[in-house]
């Protein structure tokens, strides 16, 4: 039997917004398995779905920049938010941006070796760590290329807390920034439902089947009817994380796909970075307080 720690309960609560005791029960029932506990809560109707954005814990900034037919997104982390606003830290981001755009590295090893006038990215990060006085980390990057007849849309929120890049087709120049803002704010995972991996579809099918089996209102319904309901539930779930199915943030009740069609435009791909996404923050005294409430 796995030990259900306060940290696990806190993490599950953050991922699902379910109550503390429900989270503890789910983890207990699933022997501490986070993914199974999320599904357990969903099947019991306690949580709709797991949040996909990951735990936002580390400090630092992301950056997006485009030059010609090349764009880059990257993230640099620091230990404190104060350092992330430091002039030296911001200069480091400028230099990393220049090195990435000039060298277009294929992987992290090549990126760390990429150079600009200030030296290699690896050396610049090492030097920044020594002079700033806390650990600085070049965490990730992505180089994106577009064709001559395509358009980049870029947007940075909060000075780089979130960065988004879209590659648009058609007559998209005027709307490019707005679509990047859509990606930044609404956090899609896929361009359309056609891009959802088969494994994700099958997993969601199993979850929805278990939910339906527990619904007395569906007992005795014909198999064909149940299949239709199941397909609808799966589609609804993925519509929330598919860019084309999301409501356009500037026009209520208008899907992004409808808005793009009106503009004779389309989306080939997008990338979204959020600073600290998926990095676990150290567990502080809050964990002890939670455990005290659970055991009390």
Coordinates of C-alpha atoms in Angstrom, one line a residue:
X1 CA 0.0 0.0 0.0
X2 CA 1.5 3.3 -1.1
X3 CA 1.9 6.1 1.5
X4 CA -0.5 8.9 0.6
X5 CA 1.4 12.1 1.4
X6 CA 0.1 15.6 1.7
X7 CA 2.2 16.5 -1.4
X8 CA 0.3 13.9 -3.4
X9 CA -3.1 15.1 -2.1
X10 CA -2.1 18.7 -2.9
X11 CA -0.9 17.8 -6.4
X12 CA -4.1 15.9 -7.2
X13 CA -6.2 18.7 -5.9
X14 CA -4.4 21.2 -8.1
X15 CA -4.9 19.0 -11.1
X16 CA -8.6 18.3 -10.6
X17 CA -10.0 21.0 -8.3
X18 CA -11.6 18.2 -6.3
X19 CA -12.0 18.4 -2.5
X20 CA -9.1 17.5 -0.2
X21 CA -10.8 14.4 1.2
X22 CA -12.0 13.2 -2.2
X23 CA -8.4 13.5 -3.4
X24 CA -7.1 11.5 -0.5
X25 CA -9.8 8.8 -1.0
X26 CA -9.0 8.6 -4.8
X27 CA -5.3 8.2 -4.1
X28 CA -6.0 5.5 -1.4
X29 CA -8.3 3.6 -3.8
X30 CA -5.7 3.8 -6.6
X31 CA -2.7 3.0 -4.4
X32 CA -1.1 6.4 -4.9
X33 CA -1.2 6.3 -8.7
X34 CA -1.9 9.9 -9.8
X35 CA -3.3 9.1 -13.3
X36 CA -5.6 6.4 -12.0
X37 CA -6.8 8.7 -9.2
X38 CA -7.6 11.4 -11.8
X39 CA -9.7 8.9 -13.7
X40 CA -11.3 7.6 -10.5
X41 CA -12.5 11.1 -9.6
X42 CA -13.8 11.7 -13.1
X43 CA -15.7 8.4 -13.1
X44 CA -17.3 9.3 -9.8
X45 CA -18.3 12.7 -11.2
X46 CA -16.1 14.5 -8.7
X47 CA -13.7 16.0 -11.3
X48 CA -14.4 16.7 -15.0
X49 CA -10.8 16.2 -16.2
X50 CA -7.2 16.7 -15.3
X51 CA -5.7 20.1 -16.0
X52 CA -3.2 19.7 -18.8
X53 CA -1.0 22.6 -18.2
X54 CA 1.1 20.9 -15.5
X55 CA 2.2 22.4 -12.2
X56 CA 3.5 26.0 -12.5
X57 CA 6.2 26.2 -9.9
X58 CA 9.6 27.5 -11.1
X59 CA 10.4 31.1 -11.7
X60 CA 11.8 32.5 -15.0
X61 CA 10.7 33.6 -18.4
X62 CA 9.8 32.3 -21.8
X63 CA 10.5 34.1 -25.0
X64 CA 9.2 34.0 -28.6
X65 CA 10.9 35.7 -31.5
X66 CA 10.7 35.5 -35.3
X67 CA 13.2 36.5 -38.0
X68 CA 12.3 35.9 -41.6
X69 CA 11.0 32.3 -42.0
X70 CA 12.4 31.2 -38.7
X71 CA 11.0 31.5 -35.2
X72 CA 12.2 30.3 -31.8
X73 CA 10.6 29.7 -28.4
X74 CA 12.7 29.1 -25.4
X75 CA 12.6 29.1 -21.6
X76 CA 15.2 30.2 -19.0
X77 CA 14.5 29.5 -15.3
X78 CA 15.7 31.2 -12.2
X79 CA 15.2 30.5 -8.5
X80 CA 13.3 33.7 -7.7
X81 CA 10.9 36.0 -9.6
X82 CA 13.1 39.0 -8.5
X83 CA 16.0 37.6 -10.6
X84 CA 13.7 37.0 -13.6
X85 CA 13.1 40.8 -13.7
X86 CA 16.9 41.5 -13.4
X87 CA 18.4 43.5 -16.2
X88 CA 21.3 41.0 -16.5
X89 CA 18.8 38.1 -16.7
X90 CA 16.9 39.9 -19.5
X91 CA 20.1 40.5 -21.4
X92 CA 20.9 36.8 -21.1
X93 CA 17.6 36.1 -22.8
X94 CA 18.5 38.6 -25.6
X95 CA 21.8 36.8 -26.2
X96 CA 20.2 33.3 -26.1
X97 CA 17.6 34.5 -28.6
X98 CA 20.3 35.8 -31.0
X99 CA 22.3 32.5 -30.7
X100 CA 19.3 30.3 -31.4
X101 CA 18.1 32.3 -34.4
X102 CA 21.6 32.5 -35.9
X103 CA 22.5 28.8 -35.4
X104 CA 19.1 27.0 -35.6
X105 CA 20.3 24.1 -33.4
X106 CA 18.6 20.7 -33.8
X107 CA 18.8 19.5 -30.2
X108 CA 19.8 20.7 -26.7
X109 CA 23.5 19.7 -27.1
X110 CA 23.7 21.8 -30.2
X111 CA 21.8 24.6 -28.5
X112 CA 24.2 24.8 -25.6
X113 CA 27.1 25.0 -28.0
X114 CA 25.4 27.7 -30.1
X115 CA 27.2 31.0 -30.0
X116 CA 26.6 34.7 -30.4
X117 CA 29.0 37.6 -29.7
X118 CA 28.9 37.0 -26.0
X119 CA 29.9 33.3 -26.4
X120 CA 28.1 30.0 -26.2
X121 CA 24.7 29.6 -24.6
X122 CA 26.3 27.1 -22.1
X123 CA 29.0 29.6 -21.1
X124 CA 26.6 32.5 -20.8
X125 CA 24.3 30.5 -18.5
X126 CA 27.3 29.4 -16.3
X127 CA 28.5 33.0 -16.1
X128 CA 25.0 34.3 -15.3
X129 CA 24.7 31.7 -12.5
X130 CA 28.0 32.9 -11.0
X131 CA 27.4 36.6 -11.2
X132 CA 23.7 36.7 -10.4
X133 CA 24.1 34.4 -7.4
X134 CA 21.4 31.8 -8.0
X135 CA 21.0 28.9 -10.3
X136 CA 20.0 29.8 -13.9
X137 CA 18.9 27.1 -16.2
X138 CA 18.3 27.1 -20.0
X139 CA 15.5 24.6 -19.9
X140 CA 14.0 24.1 -23.4
X141 CA 13.6 25.6 -26.9
X142 CA 11.9 24.9 -30.2
X143 CA 12.9 26.2 -33.7
X144 CA 9.9 26.6 -36.1
X145 CA 10.2 27.2 -39.8
X146 CA 7.5 28.5 -42.1
X147 CA 7.0 28.7 -45.9
X148 CA 7.1 32.1 -47.8
X149 CA 3.4 32.1 -48.1
X150 CA 2.7 31.4 -44.4
X151 CA 2.6 33.8 -41.5
X152 CA 4.0 33.7 -38.0
X153 CA 1.8 35.0 -35.1
X154 CA 3.6 35.7 -31.8
X155 CA 2.5 36.8 -28.4
X156 CA 4.1 37.1 -25.0
X157 CA 2.0 37.6 -21.8
X158 CA 3.3 39.0 -18.6
X159 CA 6.7 39.9 -20.0
X160 CA 7.3 36.3 -20.9
X161 CA 5.4 34.3 -18.3
X162 CA 3.6 32.7 -21.3
X163 CA 4.8 32.8 -24.9
X164 CA 2.8 31.5 -27.9
X165 CA 3.6 31.0 -31.6
X166 CA 1.3 30.0 -34.4
X167 CA 2.0 29.3 -38.1
X168 CA -0.9 30.5 -40.2
X169 CA -1.9 29.9 -43.8
X170 CA -3.9 32.1 -46.2
X171 CA -4.9 35.7 -45.5
X172 CA -3.8 35.8 -41.9
X173 CA -1.4 38.7 -41.3
X174 CA -3.9 40.9 -39.6
X175 CA -5.2 38.2 -37.3
X176 CA -1.9 36.5 -36.5
X177 CA -1.3 38.0 -33.1
X178 CA -4.9 37.4 -32.1
X179 CA -4.7 33.7 -32.8
X180 CA -1.4 33.6 -30.9
X181 CA -3.3 35.3 -28.0
X182 CA -6.0 32.6 -28.3
X183 CA -3.3 29.9 -27.9
X184 CA -1.7 31.7 -24.9
X185 CA -5.0 32.2 -23.0
X186 CA -7.0 29.1 -23.9
X187 CA -4.2 26.5 -23.7
X188 CA -5.2 24.2 -26.6
X189 CA -3.2 20.9 -27.0
X190 CA -4.1 20.2 -30.6
X191 CA -5.0 22.1 -33.7
X192 CA -8.0 19.9 -34.3
X193 CA -9.5 16.7 -32.9
X194 CA -8.0 14.9 -35.9
X195 CA -4.6 15.5 -34.3
X196 CA -5.5 13.7 -31.0
X197 CA -3.4 10.5 -30.7
X198 CA -5.2 7.2 -30.9
X199 CA -3.9 6.2 -27.4
X200 CA -5.5 9.4 -25.9
X201 CA -8.8 8.7 -27.7
X202 CA -8.9 5.1 -26.4
X203 CA -8.1 6.2 -22.9
X204 CA -10.9 8.8 -22.9
X205 CA -13.3 6.1 -24.4
X206 CA -12.6 3.8 -21.4
X207 CA -13.1 6.7 -18.9
X208 CA -16.4 7.7 -20.5
X209 CA -17.6 4.1 -20.7
X210 CA -17.1 3.7 -17.0
X211 CA -19.0 6.9 -16.3
X212 CA -21.9 5.8 -18.5
X213 CA -22.0 2.3 -16.9
X214 CA -22.6 4.0 -13.6
X215 CA -25.4 6.2 -14.9
X216 CA -28.8 4.6 -14.2
X217 CA -30.5 6.8 -16.8
X218 CA -28.6 5.0 -19.5
X219 CA -29.6 1.5 -18.4
X220 CA -31.4 -0.5 -21.1
X221 CA -30.6 2.0 -23.9
X222 CA -30.0 0.4 -27.3
X223 CA -26.3 -0.2 -28.1
X224 CA -26.5 2.1 -31.2
X225 CA -27.8 4.9 -29.0
X226 CA -25.1 4.3 -26.4
X227 CA -22.4 4.5 -29.1
X228 CA -23.8 7.8 -30.2
X229 CA -23.8 9.2 -26.7
X230 CA -20.2 7.9 -26.1
X231 CA -19.0 9.5 -29.3
X232 CA -20.5 12.8 -28.3
X233 CA -18.9 12.7 -24.9
X234 CA -15.5 12.0 -26.3
X235 CA -15.8 14.8 -28.9
X236 CA -17.0 17.2 -26.2
X237 CA -14.0 16.4 -24.0
X238 CA -11.4 17.0 -26.7
X239 CA -13.2 20.0 -28.1
X240 CA -12.0 22.0 -25.1
X241 CA -8.4 21.4 -25.9
X242 CA -8.6 21.5 -29.7
X243 CA -7.9 25.0 -31.1
X244 CA -10.4 24.8 -33.9
X245 CA -13.3 23.8 -31.6
X246 CA -12.6 26.5 -29.0
X247 CA -14.7 29.6 -28.7
X248 CA -12.8 32.5 -30.2
X249 CA -11.9 34.8 -27.3
X250 CA -12.9 38.0 -29.1
X251 CA -16.2 36.8 -30.5
X252 CA -18.6 35.0 -28.1
X253 CA -20.3 31.9 -29.5
X254 CA -18.0 31.8 -32.6
X255 CA -15.6 28.9 -33.0
X256 CA -12.0 29.5 -34.0
X257 CA -12.6 27.4 -37.1
X258 CA -15.5 29.6 -38.1
X259 CA -13.6 32.8 -37.5
X260 CA -10.6 31.5 -39.6
X261 CA -12.9 30.4 -42.4
X262 CA -14.4 33.9 -42.5
X263 CA -10.9 35.3 -42.9
X264 CA -9.8 32.7 -45.5
X265 CA -7.1 31.6 -43.1
X266 CA -5.9 28.4 -41.4
X267 CA -3.5 27.1 -38.7
X268 CA -0.8 24.7 -39.6
X269 CA 0.8 24.4 -36.1
X270 CA 1.3 26.2 -32.8
X271 CA 3.6 26.1 -29.8
X272 CA 2.9 27.4 -26.3
X273 CA 5.3 27.7 -23.4
X274 CA 4.5 28.7 -19.8
X275 CA 7.3 29.5 -17.5
X276 CA 7.9 26.7 -14.9
X277 CA 5.3 24.4 -16.5
X278 CA 5.7 20.9 -15.2
X279 CA 8.5 21.7 -12.8
X280 CA 7.7 20.6 -9.2
X281 CA 8.1 23.2 -6.5
X282 CA 9.6 22.2 -3.2
X283 CA 7.0 21.2 -0.6
X284 CA 6.8 23.7 2.2
X285 CA 4.9 23.9 5.5
X286 CA 1.6 23.9 3.7
X287 CA 2.0 20.2 3.2
X288 CA 2.2 19.6 6.9
X289 CA -0.9 21.7 7.4
X290 CA -2.8 19.7 4.9
X291 CA -1.7 16.4 6.4
X292 CA -2.7 17.6 9.9
X293 CA -6.2 18.3 8.5
X294 CA -6.4 14.9 6.8
X295 CA -5.4 13.0 9.9
X296 CA -7.4 15.2 12.3

